[in-house]
Structures are given as structure tokens and as C-alpha cells.
mmCIF file of C-alpha atoms in Angstrom:
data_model
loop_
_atom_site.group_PDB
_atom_site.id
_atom_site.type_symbol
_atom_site.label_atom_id
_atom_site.label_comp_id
_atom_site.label_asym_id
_atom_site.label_seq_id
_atom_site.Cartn_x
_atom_site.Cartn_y
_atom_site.Cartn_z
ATOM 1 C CA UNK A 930 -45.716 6.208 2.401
ATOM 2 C CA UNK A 931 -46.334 9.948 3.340
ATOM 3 C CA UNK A 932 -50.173 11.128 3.837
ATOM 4 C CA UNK A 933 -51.529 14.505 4.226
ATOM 5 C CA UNK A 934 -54.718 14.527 5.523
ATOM 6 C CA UNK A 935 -56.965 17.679 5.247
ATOM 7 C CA UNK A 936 -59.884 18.172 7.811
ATOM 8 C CA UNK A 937 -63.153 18.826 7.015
ATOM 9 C CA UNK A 938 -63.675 17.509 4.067
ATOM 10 C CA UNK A 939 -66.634 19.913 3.328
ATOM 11 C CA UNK A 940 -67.153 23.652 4.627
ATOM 12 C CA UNK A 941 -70.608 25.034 4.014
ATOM 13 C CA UNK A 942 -70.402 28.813 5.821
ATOM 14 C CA UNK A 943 -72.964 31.808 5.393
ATOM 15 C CA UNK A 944 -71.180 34.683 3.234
ATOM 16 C CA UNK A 945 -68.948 36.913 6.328
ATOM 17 C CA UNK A 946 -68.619 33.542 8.554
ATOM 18 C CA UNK A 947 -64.888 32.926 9.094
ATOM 19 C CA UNK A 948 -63.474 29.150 7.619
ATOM 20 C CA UNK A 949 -60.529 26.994 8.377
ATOM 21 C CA UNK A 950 -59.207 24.118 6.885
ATOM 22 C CA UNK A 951 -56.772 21.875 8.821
ATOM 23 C CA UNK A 952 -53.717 19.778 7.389
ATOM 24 C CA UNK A 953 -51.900 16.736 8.672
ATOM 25 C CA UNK A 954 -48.896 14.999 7.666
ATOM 26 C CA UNK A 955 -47.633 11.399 8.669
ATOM 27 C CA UNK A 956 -44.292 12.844 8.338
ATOM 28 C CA UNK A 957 -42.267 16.068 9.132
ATOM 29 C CA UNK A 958 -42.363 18.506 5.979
ATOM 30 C CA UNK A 959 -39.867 20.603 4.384
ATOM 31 C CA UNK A 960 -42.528 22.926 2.838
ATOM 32 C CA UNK A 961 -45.966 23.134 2.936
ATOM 33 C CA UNK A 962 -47.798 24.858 -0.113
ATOM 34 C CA UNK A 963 -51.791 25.472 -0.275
ATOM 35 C CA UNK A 964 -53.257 25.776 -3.488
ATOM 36 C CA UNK A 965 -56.913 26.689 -4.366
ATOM 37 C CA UNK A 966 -58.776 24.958 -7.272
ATOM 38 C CA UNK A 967 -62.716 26.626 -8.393
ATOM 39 C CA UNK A 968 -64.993 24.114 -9.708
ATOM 40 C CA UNK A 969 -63.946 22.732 -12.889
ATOM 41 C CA UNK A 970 -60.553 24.513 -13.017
ATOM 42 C CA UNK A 971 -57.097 23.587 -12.041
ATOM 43 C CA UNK A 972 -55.523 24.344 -8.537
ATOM 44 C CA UNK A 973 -53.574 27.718 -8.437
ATOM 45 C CA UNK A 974 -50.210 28.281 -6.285
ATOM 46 C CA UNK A 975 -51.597 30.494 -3.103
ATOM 47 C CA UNK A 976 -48.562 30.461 -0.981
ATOM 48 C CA UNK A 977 -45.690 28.324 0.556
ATOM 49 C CA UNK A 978 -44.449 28.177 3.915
ATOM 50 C CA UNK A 979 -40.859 27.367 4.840
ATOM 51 C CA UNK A 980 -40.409 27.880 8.761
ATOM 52 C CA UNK A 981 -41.397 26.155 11.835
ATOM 53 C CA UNK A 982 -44.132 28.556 13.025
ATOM 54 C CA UNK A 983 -44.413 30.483 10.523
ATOM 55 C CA UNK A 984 -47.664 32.542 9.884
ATOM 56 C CA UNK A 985 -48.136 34.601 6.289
ATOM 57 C CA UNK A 986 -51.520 36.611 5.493
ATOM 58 C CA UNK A 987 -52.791 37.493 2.098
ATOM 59 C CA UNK A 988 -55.678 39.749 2.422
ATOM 60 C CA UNK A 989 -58.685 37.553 4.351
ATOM 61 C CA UNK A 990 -56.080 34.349 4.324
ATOM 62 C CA UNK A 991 -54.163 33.416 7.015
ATOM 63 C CA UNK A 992 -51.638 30.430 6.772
ATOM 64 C CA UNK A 993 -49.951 28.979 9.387
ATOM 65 C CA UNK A 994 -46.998 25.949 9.874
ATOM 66 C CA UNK A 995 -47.392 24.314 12.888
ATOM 67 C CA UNK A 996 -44.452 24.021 14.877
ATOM 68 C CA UNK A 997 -43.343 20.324 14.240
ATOM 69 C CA UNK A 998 -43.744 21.147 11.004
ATOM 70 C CA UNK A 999 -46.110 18.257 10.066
ATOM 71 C CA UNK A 1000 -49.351 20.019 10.230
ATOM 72 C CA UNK A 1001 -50.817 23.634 8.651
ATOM 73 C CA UNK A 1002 -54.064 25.554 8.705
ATOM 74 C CA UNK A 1003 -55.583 28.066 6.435
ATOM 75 C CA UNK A 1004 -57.919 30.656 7.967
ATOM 76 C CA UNK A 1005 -60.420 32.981 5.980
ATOM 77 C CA UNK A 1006 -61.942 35.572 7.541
ATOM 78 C CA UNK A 1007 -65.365 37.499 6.591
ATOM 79 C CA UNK A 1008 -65.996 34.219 3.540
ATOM 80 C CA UNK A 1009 -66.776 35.930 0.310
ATOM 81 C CA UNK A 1010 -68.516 33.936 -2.552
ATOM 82 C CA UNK A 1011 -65.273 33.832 -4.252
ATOM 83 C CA UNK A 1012 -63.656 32.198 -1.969
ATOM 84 C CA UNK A 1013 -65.825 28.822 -3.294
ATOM 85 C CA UNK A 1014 -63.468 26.147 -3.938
ATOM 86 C CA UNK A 1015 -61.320 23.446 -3.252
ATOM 87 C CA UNK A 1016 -58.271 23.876 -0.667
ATOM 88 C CA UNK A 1017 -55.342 21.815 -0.695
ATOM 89 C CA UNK A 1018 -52.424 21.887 1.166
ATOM 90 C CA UNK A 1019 -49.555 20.167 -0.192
ATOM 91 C CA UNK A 1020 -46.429 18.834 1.670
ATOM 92 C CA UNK A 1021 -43.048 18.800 0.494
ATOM 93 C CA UNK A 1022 -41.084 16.039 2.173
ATOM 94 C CA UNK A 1023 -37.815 16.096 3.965
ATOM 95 C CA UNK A 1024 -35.782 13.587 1.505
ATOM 96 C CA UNK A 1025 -34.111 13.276 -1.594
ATOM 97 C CA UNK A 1026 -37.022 13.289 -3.740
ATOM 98 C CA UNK A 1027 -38.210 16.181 -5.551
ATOM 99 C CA UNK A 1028 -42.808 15.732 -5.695
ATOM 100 C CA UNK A 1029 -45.194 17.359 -3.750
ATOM 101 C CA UNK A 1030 -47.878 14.927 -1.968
ATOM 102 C CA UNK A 1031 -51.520 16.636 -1.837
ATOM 103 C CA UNK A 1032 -53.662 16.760 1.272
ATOM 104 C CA UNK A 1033 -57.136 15.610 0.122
ATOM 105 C CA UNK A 1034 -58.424 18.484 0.152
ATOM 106 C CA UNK A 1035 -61.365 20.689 1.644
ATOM 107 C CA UNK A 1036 -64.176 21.749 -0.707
ATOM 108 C CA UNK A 1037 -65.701 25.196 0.792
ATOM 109 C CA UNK A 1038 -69.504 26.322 -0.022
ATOM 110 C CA UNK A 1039 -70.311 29.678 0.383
ATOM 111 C CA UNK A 1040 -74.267 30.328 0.656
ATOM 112 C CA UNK A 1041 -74.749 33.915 -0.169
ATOM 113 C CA UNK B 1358 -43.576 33.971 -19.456
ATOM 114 C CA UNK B 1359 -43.487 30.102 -18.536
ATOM 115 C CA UNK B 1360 -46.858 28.369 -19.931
ATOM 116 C CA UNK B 1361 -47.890 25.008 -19.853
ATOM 117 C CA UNK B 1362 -50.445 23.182 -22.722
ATOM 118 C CA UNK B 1363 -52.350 20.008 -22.199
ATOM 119 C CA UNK B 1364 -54.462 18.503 -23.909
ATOM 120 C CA UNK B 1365 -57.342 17.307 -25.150
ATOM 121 C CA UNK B 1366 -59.317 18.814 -22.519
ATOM 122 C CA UNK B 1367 -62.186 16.270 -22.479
ATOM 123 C CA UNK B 1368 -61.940 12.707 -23.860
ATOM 124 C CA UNK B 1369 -64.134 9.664 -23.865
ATOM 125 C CA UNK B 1370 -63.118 6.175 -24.248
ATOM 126 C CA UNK B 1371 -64.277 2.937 -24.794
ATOM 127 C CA UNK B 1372 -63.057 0.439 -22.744
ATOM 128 C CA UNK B 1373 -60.031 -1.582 -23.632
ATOM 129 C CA UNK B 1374 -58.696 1.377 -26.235
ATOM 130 C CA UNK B 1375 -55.278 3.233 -25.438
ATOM 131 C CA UNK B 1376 -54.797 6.389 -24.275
ATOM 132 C CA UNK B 1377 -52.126 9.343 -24.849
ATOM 133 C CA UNK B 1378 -52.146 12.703 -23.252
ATOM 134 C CA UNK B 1379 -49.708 15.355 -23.222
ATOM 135 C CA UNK B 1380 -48.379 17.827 -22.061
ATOM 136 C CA UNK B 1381 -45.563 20.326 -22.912
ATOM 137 C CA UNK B 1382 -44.368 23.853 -21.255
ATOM 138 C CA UNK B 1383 -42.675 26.154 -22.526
ATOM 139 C CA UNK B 1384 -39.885 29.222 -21.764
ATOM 140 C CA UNK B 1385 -38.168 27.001 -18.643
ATOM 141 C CA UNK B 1386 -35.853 24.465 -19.178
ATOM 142 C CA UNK B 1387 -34.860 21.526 -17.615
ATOM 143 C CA UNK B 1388 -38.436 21.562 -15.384
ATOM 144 C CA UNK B 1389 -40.118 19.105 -12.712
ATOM 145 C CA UNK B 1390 -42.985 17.561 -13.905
ATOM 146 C CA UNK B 1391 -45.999 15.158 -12.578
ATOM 147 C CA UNK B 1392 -49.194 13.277 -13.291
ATOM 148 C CA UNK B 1393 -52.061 13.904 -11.194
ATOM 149 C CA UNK B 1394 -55.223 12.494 -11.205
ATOM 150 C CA UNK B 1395 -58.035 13.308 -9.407
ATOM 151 C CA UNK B 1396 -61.348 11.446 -8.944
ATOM 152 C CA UNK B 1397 -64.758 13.332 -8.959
ATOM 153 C CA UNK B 1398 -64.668 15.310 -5.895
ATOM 154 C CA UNK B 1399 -61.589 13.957 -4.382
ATOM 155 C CA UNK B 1400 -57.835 14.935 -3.884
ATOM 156 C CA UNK B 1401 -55.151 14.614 -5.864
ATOM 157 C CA UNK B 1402 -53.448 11.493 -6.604
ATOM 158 C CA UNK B 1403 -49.618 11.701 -7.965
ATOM 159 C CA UNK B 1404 -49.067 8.991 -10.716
ATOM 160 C CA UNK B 1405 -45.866 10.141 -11.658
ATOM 161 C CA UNK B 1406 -43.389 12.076 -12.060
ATOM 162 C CA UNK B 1407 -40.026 13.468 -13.390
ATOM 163 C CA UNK B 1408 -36.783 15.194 -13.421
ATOM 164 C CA UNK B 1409 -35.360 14.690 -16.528
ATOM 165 C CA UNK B 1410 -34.782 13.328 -19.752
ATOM 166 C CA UNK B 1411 -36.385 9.680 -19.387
ATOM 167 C CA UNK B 1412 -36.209 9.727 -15.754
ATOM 168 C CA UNK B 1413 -39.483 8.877 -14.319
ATOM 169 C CA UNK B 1414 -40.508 7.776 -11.276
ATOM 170 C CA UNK B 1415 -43.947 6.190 -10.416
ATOM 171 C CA UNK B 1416 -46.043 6.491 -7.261
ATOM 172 C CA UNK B 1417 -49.274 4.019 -8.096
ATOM 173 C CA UNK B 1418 -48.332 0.807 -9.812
ATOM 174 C CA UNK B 1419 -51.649 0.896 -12.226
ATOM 175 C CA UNK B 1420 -51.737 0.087 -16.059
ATOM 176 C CA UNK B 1421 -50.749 3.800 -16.634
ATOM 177 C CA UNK B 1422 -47.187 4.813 -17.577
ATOM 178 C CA UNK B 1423 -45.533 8.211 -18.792
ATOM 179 C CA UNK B 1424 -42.477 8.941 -20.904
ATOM 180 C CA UNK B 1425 -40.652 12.349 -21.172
ATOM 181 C CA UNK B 1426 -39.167 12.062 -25.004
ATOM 182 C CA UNK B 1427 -38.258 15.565 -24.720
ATOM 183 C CA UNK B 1428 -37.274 18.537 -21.788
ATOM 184 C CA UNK B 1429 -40.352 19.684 -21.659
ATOM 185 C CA UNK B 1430 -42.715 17.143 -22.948
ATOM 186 C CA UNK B 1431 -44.205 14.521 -20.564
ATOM 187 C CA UNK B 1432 -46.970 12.247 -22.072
ATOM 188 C CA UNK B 1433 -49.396 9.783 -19.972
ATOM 189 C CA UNK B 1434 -50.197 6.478 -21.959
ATOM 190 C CA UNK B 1435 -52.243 3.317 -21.737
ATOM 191 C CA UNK B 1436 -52.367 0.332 -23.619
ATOM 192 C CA UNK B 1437 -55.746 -0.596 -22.098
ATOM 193 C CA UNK B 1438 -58.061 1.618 -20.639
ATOM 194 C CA UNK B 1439 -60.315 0.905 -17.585
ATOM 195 C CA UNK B 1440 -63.528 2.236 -16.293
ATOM 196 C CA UNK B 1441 -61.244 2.828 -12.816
ATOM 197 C CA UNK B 1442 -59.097 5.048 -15.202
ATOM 198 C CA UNK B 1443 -62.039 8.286 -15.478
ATOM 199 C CA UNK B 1444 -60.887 11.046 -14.054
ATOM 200 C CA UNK B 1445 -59.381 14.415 -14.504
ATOM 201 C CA UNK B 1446 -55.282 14.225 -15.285
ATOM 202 C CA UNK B 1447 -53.787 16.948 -14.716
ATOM 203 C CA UNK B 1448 -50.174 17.621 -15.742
ATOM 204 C CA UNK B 1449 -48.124 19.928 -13.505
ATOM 205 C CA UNK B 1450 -44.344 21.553 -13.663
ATOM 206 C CA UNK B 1451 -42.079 22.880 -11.161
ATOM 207 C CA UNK B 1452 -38.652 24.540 -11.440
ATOM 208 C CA UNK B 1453 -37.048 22.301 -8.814
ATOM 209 C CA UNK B 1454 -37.303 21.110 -5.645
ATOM 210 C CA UNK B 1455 -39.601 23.257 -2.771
ATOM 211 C CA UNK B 1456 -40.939 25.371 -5.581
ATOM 212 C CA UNK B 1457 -44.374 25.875 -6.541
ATOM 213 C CA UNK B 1458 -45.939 23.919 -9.438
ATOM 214 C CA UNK B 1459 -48.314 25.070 -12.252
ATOM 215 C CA UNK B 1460 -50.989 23.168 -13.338
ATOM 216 C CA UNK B 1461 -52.171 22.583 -16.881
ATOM 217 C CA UNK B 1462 -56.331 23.203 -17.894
ATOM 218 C CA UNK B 1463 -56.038 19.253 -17.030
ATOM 219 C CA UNK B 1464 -58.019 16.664 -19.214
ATOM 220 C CA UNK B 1465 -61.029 15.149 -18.385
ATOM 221 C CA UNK B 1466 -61.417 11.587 -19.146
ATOM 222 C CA UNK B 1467 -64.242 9.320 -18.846
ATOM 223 C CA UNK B 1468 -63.822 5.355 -20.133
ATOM 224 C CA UNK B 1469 -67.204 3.947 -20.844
#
């Protein structure tokens, strides 16, 4: 079956240090989506990327779709304290079914 | 506005006793919706999901199962819970295919 693989697993930066978080798919994706999830909530929609290539910033966030279109990264720059959390990138196969399989995830500690 | 309820949002459970969660959104129609679960400090895990009316398809055979009795209801069962079952569940909805999904407060279930 299709995995999505998210590297590191943990992310402990000093508040202003840049963080990325790198995804992998065992198969090419339609979309990729990356979601972010605070401790003890529920993961929140960031953004979705469609094209191969594609890059989209929101604010500090930078996402990018590799070109194969099986693996993504998500780049923050300048790490605020908010930013703590859980990121997960989530793949959207090429196929007739309509779910969404979750990377597992990078949990990102921001030491003030 | 499209919302989404779930609930209880903590249970505890003897071993052995059955289970029901649900979950319901409202102002869509005819929505995508899924079972996650998600393991202390791990990634999400799709259990199931669905696309209509008593269609439901299931990702990890398990002693879990869901029924959708209604649009835009979707409830998680068990005859017989397991200590393997804790977790948080979280119930999720999408419009469709390659569109973003929105996650319920999710419950958090421990079987002791």
C-alpha cells in the first residue's frame, strides 16, 4: 500500500533558527496537503499543492512539491514559539479512490 | 459555515465493553468522511472511510467498524474493546476528492 514517510521525526530548534520537515511517498501523488496539529488539538488544513514543482509561501512557511511529485518539504524561517507542533504532510494518490494517506509526521520544539 | 461535532471528547473503557463514537457535520451535503486514529505521539492512521450513504471502505482490518446511517453522520463501533484500541479518533470530512479535510476536537480513548 502507499506510505508517506516524514523525516525527522523530532525538531528541537532555538526560537529564530530556520526548520524543515521532509516528506516521502512510495508512490507518485496527485496532491500533497500539510496540516499542522498543537499539542492536544486536531490538525488544521495549512495548504495544498497541485503542480510538479510547485513552491507556495505563507508568511515564514515555505512549501514545496518536488518534481516527481512523490516527495514535499516545508520550510520555516526565523521559528517562533508558535510554530510548536506537529507537521504532517498528507498525500493524495493518483487513483480512483477518494482518502488522504498521512505522512507520520514531524513534532517541532521550539526552546525559547 | 460547515462545522463538524464529535464526541465524547475523552472516554475510558474497560476492556471487553463496546464502543460508539460519532460524528456528524453540518451545512455540506453529500461529504467525504474518515476515521483516524492516532497513537500517543505518532501519525495518523486511516481506519476508514466514506463516500456515501453506507458506502464504507476500510484500510486496517481490526475489530473496529463504522457505519454512515445518515449523509452526514459517520459512527465508529466496537463490539469488544482492546487495550491496542487507546488512542485519539479523530473524525474528519472533505467535500470531495483533492480537497482539504476538517478535523473534529477528536476523542480520546483509553481501554483499561
Amino acid at each position: 500500500g502507499q506510505q508517506v514517510m516524514q523525516i525527522p521525526q523530532y525538531q528541537h530548534v532555538q526560537e529564530g533558527e530556520d526548520f524543515t520537515t521532509y516528506c516521502n511517498s512510495s508512490t507518485t501523488l496527485s496532491n500533497i496537503q500539510w496540516y499542522k496539529q498543537r499539542p492536544g488539538g486536531h490538525p488544521v488544513f495549512l495548504i495544498q499543492l497541485v503542480k510538479s514543482g510547485e513552491v507556495k509561501k505563507q508568511k515564514r512557511l515555505t512549501f514545496q512539491f518536488g518534481e516527481a511529485k512523490k516527495n514535499s518539504s516545508l520550510h520555516i524561517t526565523a521559528t517562533q514559539t508558535t510554530d510548536v507542533g506537529t507537521y504532517f504532510c498528507a498525500g493524495i494518490h493518483s487513483g480512483g479512490y477518494q482518502k488522504v494517506t498521512f505522512g507520520t509526521g514531524t513534532k517541532l520544539q521550539v526552546i525559547p | 459555515s460547515q462545522t463538524i461535532h464529535q464526541w465524547p471528547a475523552t472516554l475510558v473503557q474497560p476492556v471487553g465493553s463496546p464502543l460508539s463514537l460519532e460524528c456528524t457535520v453540518e451545512g455540506t451535503s453529500n461529504p467525504n468522511l474518515y476515521w483516524y486514529r492516532q497513537a500517543a505521539g505518532r501519525g495518523l492512521q486511516l481506519l476508514f472511510y466514506s463516500v456515501g450513504i453506507g458506502q464504507i471502505s476500510s484500510e486496517v482490518p481490526q475489530n473496529l467498524s463504522a457505519s454512515r446511517p445518515q449523509d452526514r453522520q459517520f459512527i465508529l463501533s466496537s463490539k469488544k474493546l482492546l487495550l491496542s484500541d487507546s488512542g485519539f479518533y479523530l473524525c474528519a470530512w472533505s467535500t470531495g476528492k483533492y480537497t482539504e479535510a476538517f478535523f473534529g476536537q477528536g476523542t480520546r480513548l483509553t481501554v483499561v
